Coordinates of N, CA and C in Angstrom, one line a residue:
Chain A
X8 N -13.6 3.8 -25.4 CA -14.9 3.9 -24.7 C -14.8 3.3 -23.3
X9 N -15.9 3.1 -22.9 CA -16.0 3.2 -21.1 C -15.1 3.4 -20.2
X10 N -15.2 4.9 -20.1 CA -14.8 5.6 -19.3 C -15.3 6.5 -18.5
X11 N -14.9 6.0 -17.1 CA -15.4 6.3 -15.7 C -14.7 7.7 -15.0
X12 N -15.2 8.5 -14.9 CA -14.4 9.6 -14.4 C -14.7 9.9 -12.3
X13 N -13.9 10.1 -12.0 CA -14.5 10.8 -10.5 C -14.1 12.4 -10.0
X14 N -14.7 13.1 -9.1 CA -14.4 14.0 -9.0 C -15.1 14.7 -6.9
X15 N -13.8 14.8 -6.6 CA -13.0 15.3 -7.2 C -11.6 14.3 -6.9
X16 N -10.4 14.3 -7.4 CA -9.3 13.6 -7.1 C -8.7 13.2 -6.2
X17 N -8.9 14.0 -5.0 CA -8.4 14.6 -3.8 C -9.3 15.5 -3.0
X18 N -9.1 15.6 -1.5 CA -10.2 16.7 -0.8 C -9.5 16.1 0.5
X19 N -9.3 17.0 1.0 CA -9.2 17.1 2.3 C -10.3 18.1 3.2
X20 N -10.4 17.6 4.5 CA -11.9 18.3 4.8 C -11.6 18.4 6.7
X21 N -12.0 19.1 7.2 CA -12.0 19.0 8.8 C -12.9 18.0 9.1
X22 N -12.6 17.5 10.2 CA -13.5 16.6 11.2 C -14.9 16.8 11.4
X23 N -15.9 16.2 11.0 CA -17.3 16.8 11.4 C -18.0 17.1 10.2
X24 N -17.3 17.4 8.9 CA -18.2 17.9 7.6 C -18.3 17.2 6.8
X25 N -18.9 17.2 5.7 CA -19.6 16.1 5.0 C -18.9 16.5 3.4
X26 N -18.4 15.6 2.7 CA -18.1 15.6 1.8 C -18.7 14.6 0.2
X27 N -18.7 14.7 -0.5 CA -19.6 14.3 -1.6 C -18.6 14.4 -3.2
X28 N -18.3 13.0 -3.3 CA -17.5 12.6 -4.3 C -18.7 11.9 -5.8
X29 N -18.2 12.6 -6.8 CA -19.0 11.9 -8.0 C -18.1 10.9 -8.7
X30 N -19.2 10.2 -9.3 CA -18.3 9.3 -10.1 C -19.7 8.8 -11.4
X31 N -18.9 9.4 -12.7 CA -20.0 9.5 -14.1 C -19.2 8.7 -14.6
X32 N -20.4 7.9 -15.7 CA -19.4 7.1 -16.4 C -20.0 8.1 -17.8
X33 N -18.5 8.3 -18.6 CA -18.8 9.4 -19.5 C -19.2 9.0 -20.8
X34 N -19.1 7.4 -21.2 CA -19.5 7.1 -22.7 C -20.4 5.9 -22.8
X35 N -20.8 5.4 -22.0 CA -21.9 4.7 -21.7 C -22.7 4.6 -20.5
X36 N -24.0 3.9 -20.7 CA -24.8 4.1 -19.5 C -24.6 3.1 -18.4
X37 N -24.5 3.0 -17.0 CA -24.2 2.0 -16.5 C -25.3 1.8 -15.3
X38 N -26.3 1.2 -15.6 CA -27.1 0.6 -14.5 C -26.8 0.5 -12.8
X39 N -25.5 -0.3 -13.2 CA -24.9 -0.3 -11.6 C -23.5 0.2 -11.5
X40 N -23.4 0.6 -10.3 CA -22.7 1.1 -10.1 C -21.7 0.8 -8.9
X41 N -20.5 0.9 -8.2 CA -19.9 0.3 -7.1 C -19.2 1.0 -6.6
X42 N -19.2 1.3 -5.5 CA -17.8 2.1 -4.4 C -16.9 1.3 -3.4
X43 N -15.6 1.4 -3.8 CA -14.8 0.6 -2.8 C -13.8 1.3 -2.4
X44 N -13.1 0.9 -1.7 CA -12.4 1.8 -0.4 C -10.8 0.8 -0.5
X45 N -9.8 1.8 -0.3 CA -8.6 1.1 -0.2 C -7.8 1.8 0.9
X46 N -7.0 1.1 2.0 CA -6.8 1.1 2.4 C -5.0 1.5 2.2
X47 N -4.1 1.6 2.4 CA -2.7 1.6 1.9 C -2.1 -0.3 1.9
X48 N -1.9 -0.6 1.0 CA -1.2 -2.0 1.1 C -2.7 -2.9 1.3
X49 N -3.8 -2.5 0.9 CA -4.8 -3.2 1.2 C -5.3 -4.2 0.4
X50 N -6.6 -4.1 0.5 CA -7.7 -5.4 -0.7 C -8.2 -3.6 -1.2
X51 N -9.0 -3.7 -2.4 CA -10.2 -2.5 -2.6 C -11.5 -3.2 -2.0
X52 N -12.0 -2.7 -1.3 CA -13.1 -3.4 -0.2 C -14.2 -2.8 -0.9
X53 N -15.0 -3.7 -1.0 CA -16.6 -3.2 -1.6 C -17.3 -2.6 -0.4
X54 N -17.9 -1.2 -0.7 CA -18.6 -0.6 0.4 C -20.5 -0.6 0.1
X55 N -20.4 -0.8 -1.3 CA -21.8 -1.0 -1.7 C -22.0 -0.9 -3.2
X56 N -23.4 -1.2 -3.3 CA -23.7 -1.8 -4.5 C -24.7 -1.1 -5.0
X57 N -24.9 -0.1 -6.3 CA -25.8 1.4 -6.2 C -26.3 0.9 -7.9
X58 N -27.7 0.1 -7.5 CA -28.7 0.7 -9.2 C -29.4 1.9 -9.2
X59 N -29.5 2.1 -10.6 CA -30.3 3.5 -11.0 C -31.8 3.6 -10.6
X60 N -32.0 4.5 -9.7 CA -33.3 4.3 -9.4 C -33.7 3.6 -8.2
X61 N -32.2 2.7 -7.5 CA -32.8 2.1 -6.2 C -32.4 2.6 -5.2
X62 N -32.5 2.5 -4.1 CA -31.7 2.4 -3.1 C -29.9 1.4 -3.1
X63 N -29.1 1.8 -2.5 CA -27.7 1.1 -3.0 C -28.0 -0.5 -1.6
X64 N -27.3 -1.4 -2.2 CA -26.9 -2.5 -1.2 C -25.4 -2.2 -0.7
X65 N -25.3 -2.0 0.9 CA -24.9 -1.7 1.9 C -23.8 -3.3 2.0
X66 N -22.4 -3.2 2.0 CA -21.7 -4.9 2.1 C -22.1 -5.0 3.9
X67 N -21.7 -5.6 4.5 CA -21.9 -6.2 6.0 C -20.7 -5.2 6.8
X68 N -21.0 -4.2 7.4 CA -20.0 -3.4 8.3 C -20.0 -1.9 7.7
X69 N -20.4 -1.8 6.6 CA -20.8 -0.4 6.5 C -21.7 0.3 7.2
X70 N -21.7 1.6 7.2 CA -22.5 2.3 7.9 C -23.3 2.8 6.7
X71 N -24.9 2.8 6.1 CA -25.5 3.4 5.2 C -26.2 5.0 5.7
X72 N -25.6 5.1 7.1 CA -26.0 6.4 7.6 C -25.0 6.9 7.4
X73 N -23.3 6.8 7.3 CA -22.7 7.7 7.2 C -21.8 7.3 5.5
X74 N -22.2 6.5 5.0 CA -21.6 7.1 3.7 C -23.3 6.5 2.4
X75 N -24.1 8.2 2.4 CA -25.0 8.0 1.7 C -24.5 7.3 -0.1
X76 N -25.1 6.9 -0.3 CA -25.2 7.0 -2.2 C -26.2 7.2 -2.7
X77 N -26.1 8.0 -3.8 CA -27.5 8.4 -5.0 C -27.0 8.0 -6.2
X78 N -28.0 7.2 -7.2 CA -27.6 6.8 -8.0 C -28.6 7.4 -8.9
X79 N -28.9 8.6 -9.3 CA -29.8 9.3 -10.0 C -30.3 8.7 -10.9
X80 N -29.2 8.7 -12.0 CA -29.1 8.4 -13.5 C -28.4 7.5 -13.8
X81 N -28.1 7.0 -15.2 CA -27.6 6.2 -15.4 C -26.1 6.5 -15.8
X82 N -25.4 7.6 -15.5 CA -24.6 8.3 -15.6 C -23.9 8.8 -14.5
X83 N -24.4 9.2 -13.1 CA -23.8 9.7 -12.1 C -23.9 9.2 -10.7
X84 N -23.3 8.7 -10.3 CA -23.5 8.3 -8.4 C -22.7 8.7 -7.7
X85 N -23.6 9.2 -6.8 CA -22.4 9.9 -5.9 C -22.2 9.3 -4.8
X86 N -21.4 9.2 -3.7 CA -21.0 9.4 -2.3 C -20.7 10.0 -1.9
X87 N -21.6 10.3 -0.3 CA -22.0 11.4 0.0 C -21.0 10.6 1.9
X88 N -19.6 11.1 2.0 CA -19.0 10.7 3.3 C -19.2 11.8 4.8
X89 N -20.7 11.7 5.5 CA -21.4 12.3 6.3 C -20.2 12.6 8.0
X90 N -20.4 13.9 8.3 CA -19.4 13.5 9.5 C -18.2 13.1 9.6
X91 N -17.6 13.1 8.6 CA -16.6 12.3 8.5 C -15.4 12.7 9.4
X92 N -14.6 11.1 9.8 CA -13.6 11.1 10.7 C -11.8 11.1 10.2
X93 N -11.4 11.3 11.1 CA -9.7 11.0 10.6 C -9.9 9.1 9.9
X94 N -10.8 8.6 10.8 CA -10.3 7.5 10.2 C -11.1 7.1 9.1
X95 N -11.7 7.8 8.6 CA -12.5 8.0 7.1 C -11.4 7.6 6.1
X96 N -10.5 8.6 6.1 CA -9.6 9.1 5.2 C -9.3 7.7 4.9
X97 N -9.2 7.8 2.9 CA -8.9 6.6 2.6 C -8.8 6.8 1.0
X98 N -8.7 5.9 0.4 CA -8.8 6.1 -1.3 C -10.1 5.5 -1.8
X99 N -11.2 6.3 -2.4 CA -12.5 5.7 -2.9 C -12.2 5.4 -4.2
X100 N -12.7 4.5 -4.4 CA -12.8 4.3 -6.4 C -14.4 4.2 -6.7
X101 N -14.5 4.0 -7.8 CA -15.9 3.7 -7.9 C -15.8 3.0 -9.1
X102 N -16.5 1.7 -9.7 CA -16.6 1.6 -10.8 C -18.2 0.9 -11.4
X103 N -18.5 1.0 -12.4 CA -19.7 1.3 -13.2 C -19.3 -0.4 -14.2
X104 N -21.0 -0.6 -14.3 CA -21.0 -1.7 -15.4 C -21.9 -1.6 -16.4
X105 N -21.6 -1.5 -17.4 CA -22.8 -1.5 -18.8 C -24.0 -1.8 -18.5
X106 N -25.1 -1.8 -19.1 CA -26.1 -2.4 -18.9 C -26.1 -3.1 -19.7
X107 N -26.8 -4.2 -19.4 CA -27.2 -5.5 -19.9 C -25.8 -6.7 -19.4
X108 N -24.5 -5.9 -18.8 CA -23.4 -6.6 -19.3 C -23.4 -7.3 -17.8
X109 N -22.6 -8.2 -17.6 CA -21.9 -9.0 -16.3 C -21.6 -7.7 -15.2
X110 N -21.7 -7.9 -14.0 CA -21.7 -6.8 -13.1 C -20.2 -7.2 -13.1
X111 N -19.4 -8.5 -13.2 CA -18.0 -8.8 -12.9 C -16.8 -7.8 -14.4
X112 N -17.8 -7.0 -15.1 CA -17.3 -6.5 -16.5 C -17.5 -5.0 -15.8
X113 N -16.1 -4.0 -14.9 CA -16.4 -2.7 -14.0 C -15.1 -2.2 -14.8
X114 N -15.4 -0.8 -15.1 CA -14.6 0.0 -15.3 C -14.6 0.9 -14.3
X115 N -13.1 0.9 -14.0 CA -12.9 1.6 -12.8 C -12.8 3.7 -13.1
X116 N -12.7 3.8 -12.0 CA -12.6 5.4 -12.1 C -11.3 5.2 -11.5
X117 N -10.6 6.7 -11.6 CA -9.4 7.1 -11.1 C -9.0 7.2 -9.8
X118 N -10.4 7.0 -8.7 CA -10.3 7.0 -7.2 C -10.2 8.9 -6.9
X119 N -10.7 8.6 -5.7 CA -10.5 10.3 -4.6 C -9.6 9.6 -3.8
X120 N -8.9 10.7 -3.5 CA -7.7 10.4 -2.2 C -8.9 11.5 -1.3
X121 N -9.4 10.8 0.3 CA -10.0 11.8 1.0 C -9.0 11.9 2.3
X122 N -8.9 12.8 2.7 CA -8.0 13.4 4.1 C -8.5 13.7 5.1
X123 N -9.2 13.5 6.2 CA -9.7 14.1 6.9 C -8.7 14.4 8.0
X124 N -8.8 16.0 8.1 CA -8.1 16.5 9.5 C -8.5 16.4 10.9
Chain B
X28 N -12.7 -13.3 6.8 CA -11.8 -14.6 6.0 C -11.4 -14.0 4.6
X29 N -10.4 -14.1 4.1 CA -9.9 -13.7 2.6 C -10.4 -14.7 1.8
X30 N -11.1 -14.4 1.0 CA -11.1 -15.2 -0.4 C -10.6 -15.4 -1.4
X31 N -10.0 -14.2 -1.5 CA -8.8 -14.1 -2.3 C -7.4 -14.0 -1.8
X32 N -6.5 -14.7 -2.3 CA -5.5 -14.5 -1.4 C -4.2 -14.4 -2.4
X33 N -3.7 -12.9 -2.4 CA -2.7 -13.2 -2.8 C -1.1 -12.9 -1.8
X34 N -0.8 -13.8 -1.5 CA 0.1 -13.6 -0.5 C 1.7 -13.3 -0.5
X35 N 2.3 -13.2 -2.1 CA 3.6 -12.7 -1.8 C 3.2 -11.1 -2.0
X36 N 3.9 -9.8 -1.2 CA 3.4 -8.4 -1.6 C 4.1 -7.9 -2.7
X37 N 5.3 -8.8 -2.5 CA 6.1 -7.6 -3.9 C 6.5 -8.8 -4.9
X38 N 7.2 -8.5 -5.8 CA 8.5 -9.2 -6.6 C 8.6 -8.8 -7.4
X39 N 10.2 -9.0 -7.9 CA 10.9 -7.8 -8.6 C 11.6 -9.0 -9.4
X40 N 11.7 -8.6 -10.9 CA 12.3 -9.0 -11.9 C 12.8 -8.5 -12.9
X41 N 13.9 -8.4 -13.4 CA 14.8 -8.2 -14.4 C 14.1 -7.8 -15.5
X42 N 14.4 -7.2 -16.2 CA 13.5 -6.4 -17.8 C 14.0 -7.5 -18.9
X43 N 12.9 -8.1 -19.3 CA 13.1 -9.2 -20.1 C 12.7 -10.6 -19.7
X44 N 13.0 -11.0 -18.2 CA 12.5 -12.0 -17.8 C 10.9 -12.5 -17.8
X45 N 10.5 -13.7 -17.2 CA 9.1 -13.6 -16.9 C 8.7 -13.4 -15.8
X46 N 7.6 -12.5 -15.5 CA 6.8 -12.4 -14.2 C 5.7 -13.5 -14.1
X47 N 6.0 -14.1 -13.2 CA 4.5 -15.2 -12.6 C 4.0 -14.6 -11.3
X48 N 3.1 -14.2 -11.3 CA 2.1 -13.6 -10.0 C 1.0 -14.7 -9.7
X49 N 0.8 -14.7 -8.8 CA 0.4 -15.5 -8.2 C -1.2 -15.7 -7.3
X50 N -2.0 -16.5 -7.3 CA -3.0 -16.0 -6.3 C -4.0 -17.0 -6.1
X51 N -4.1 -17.5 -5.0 CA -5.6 -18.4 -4.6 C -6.6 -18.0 -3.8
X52 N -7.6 -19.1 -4.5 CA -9.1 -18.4 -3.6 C -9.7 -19.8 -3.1
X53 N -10.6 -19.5 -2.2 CA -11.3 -20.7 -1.1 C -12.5 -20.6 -1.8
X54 N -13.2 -19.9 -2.6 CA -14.3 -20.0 -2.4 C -14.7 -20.7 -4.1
X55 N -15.4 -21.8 -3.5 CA -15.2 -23.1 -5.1 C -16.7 -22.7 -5.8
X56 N -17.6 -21.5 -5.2 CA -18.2 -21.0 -6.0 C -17.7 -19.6 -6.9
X57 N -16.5 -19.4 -6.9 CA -16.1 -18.6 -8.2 C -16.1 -19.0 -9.7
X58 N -16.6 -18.3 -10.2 CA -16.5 -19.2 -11.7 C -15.5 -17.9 -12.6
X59 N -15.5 -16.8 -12.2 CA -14.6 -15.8 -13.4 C -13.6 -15.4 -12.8
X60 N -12.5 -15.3 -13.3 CA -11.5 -14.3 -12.4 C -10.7 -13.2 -13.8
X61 N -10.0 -12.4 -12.3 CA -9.4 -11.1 -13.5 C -8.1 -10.8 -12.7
X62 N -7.4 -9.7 -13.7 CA -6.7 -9.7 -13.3 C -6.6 -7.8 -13.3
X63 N -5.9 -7.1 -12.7 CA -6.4 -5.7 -12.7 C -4.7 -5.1 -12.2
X64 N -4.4 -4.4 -13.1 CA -3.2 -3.7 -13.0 C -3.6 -2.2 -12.5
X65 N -2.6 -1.2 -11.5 CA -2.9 -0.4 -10.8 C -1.8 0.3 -11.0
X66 N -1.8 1.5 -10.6 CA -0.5 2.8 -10.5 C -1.3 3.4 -9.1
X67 N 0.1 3.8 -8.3 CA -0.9 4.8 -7.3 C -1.3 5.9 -7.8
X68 N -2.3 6.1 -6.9 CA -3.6 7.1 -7.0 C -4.7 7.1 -8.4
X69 N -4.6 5.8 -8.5 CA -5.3 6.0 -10.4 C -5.8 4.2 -9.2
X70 N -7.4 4.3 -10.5 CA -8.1 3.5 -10.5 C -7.2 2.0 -11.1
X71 N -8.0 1.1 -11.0 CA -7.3 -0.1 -11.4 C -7.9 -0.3 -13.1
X72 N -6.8 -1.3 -13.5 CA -7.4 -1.0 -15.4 C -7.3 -2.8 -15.6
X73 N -8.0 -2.9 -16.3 CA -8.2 -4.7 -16.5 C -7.4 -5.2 -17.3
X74 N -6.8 -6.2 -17.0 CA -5.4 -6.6 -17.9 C -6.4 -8.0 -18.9
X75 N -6.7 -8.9 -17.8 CA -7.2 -10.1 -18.8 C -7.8 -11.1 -18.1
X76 N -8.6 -11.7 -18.2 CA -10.0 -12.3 -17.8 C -10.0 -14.3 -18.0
X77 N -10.1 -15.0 -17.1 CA -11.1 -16.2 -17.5 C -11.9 -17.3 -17.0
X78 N -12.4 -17.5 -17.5 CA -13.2 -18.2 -17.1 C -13.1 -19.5 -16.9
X79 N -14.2 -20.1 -15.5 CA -13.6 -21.2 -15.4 C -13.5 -22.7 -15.8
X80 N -14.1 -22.4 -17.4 CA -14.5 -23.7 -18.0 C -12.9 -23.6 -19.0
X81 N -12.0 -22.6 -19.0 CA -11.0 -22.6 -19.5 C -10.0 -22.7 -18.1
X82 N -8.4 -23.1 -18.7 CA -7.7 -23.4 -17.7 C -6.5 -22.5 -18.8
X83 N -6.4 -21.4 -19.4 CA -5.1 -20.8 -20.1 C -6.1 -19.6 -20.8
X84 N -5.9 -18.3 -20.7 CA -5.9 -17.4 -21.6 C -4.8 -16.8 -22.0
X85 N -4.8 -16.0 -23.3 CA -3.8 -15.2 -23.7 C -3.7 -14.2 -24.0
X86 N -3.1 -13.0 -24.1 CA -3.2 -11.8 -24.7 C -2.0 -11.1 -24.9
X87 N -1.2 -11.5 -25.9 CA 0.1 -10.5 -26.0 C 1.1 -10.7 -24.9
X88 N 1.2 -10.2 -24.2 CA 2.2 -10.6 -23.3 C 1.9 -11.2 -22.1
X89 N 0.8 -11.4 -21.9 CA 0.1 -11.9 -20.4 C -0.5 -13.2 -21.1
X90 N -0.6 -13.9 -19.8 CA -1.1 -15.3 -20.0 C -1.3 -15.8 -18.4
X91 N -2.9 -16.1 -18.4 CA -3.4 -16.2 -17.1 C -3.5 -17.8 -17.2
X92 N -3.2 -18.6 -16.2 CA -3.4 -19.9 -15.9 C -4.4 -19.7 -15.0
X93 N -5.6 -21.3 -14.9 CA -6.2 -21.3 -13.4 C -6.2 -23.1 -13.5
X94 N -5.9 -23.3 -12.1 CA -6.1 -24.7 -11.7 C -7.6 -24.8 -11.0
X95 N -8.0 -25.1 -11.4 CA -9.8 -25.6 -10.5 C -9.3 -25.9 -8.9
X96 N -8.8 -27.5 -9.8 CA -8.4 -28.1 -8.2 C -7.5 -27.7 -7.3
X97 N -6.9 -27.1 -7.5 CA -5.9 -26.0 -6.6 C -6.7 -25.0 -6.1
X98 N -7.5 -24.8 -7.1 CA -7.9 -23.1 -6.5 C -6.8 -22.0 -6.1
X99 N -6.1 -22.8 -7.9 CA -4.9 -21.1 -7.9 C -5.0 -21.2 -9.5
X100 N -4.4 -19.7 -9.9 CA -4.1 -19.3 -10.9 C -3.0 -18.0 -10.7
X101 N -2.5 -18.1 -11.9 CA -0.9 -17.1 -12.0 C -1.1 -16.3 -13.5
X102 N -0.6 -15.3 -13.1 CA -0.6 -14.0 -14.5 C 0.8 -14.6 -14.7
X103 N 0.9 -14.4 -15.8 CA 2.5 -14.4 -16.0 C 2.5 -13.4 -17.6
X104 N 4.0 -13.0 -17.4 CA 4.1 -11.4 -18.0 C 5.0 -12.2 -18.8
X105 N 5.9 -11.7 -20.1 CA 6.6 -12.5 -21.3 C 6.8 -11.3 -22.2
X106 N 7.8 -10.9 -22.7 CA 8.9 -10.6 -21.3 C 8.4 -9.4 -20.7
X107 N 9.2 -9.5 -19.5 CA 8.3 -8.0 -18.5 C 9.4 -6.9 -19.2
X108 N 8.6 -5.8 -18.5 CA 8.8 -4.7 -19.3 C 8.8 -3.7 -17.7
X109 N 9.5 -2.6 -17.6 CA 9.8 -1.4 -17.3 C 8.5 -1.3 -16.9
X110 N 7.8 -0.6 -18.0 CA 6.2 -0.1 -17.9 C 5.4 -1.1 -17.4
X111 N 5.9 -2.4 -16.8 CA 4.9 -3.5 -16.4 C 4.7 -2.8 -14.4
X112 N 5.8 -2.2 -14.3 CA 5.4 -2.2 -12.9 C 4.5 -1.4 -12.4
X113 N 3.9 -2.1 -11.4 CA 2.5 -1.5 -10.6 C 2.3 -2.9 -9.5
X114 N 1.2 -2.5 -9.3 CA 0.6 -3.1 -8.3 C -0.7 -4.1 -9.0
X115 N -0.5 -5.5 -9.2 CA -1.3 -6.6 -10.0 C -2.7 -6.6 -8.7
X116 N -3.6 -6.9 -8.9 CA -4.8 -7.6 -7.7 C -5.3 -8.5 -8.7
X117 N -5.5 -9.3 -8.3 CA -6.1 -10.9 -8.7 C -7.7 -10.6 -8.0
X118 N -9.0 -10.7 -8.6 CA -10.3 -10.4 -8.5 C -11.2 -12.1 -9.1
X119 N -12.0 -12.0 -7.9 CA -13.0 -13.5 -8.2 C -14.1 -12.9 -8.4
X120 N -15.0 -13.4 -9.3 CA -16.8 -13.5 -9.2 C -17.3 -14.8 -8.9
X121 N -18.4 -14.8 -8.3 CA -19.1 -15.6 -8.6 C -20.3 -16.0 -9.4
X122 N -20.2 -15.5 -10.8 CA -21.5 -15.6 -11.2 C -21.9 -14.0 -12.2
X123 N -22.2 -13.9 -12.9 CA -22.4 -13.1 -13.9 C -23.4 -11.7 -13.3
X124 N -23.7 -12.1 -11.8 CA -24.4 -11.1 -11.2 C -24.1 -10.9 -9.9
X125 N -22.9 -11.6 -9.7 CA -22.3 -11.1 -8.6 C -21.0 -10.1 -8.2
X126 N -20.9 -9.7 -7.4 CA -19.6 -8.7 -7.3 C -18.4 -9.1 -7.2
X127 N -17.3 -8.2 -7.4 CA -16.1 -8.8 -7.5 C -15.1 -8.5 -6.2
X128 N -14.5 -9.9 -6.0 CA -13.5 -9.9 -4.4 C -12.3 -10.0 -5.2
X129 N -11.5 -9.0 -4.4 CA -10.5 -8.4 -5.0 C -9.2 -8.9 -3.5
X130 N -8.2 -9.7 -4.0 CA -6.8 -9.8 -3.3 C -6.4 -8.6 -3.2
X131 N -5.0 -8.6 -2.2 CA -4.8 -7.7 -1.9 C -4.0 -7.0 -2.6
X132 N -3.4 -7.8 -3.3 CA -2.3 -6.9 -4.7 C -1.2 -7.5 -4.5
X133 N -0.4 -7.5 -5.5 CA 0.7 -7.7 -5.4 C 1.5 -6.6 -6.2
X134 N 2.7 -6.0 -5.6 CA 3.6 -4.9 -5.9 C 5.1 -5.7 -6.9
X135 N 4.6 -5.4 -8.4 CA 5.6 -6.0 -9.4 C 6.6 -4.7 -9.8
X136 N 7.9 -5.0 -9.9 CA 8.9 -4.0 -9.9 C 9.6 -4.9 -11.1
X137 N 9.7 -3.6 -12.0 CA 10.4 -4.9 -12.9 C 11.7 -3.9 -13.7
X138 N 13.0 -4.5 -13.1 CA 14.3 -3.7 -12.7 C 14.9 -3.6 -14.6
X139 N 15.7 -2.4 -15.2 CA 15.9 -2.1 -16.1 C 16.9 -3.0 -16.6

């Protein structure tokens, strides 16, 4: 059980277009939800913090105009990477936490590798 | 500022030996830590967890230490294995509703 899927795996995209990564958790419901970003040789950087039904918390240096999130259900959130730049490109993960459970208890997804040209 | 800090990037050990990885944090409001094993291009997978009213967890071949007063703690592997290599990150919470700050990894190679 809890398992996080994303999609898509990979994407590369030209300069200027918007791209939109999912990430469902497929065997339980998960309230919250998280997107982090890695860098090569990095930390995974928290980009924000997405309950079902709210608006996402935005960490300090993100842009919330250019990487939207929807957290529809209790099953699917997406990231939505607006405009995006060469220096976009990066490795997103996303990971989901039970409800009721510790937000510090995240099963992770498999990450998107994104490429911008 | 890093809160987590794991600062050797690699090390490499012998199949069979022990791996001790390593990692400190500044911030003396953490109370949980984890430990999260990685492969490139794949998500991170959780190896093993504790908390800070304990100072030793165990699980089969891993065994996490944490010193309070230091504000360090070490994974240590017994014996490492082939399949142990990847990339370890050492992860802090503070608090049962807070999020998790993730070091930067450390790259374990563990030689045949």
């Amino acid at each position: 059980g809890a398992v996080v899927s994303q999609h898509p795996s990979w994407v590369i995209c030209k300069s200027g277009t918007s791209v939109k990564i999912e990430c469902r958790s497929l065997d339980f419901q998960a309230t919250t939800m998280f997107w982090y970003r890695q860098f090569p040789k990095q930390s995974l950087m928290l980009m924000a913090t997405s309950n079902e039904g709210s608006k996402a918390t935005y960490e300090q240096g993100v842009e919330k105009d250019k990487f939207l999130i929807n957290h529809a259900s209790l099953t699917l959130s997406t990231l939505t990477v607006t405009s995006a730049h060469p220096e976009d490109s990066s490795f997103y993960i996303c990971s989901a936490s039970h409800s009721g459970r510790a937000l510090y208890e995240q099963f992770f997804g498999p990450g998107t590798r994104l490429t911008v040209l | 500022d890093q809160q987590v800090k794991q600062n050797s990037p690699s090390l490499s050990v012998q199949e069979g030996r022990i791996s001790i990885l390593n990692c400190d944090y500044t911030n003396s409001m953490f109370d949980y830590f984890l430990w999260y094993k990685k492969y490139p291009a794949e998500g991170p997978t959780f190896l093993i967890s504790i908390s800070s009213i304990k100072d030793k967890n165990e699980d089969g071949r891993f065994t996490v230490f944490l010193n309070k007063s230091a504000k360090h703690l070490s994974l240590h592997i017994v014996p490492s294995q082939p399949g142990d290599s990847a990339v370890y990150f050492c992860a802090a919470s503070a608090g049962a509703n807070s999020k998790l700050t993730f070091g930067k990894g450390i790259t374990l190679s563990v030689r045949p």
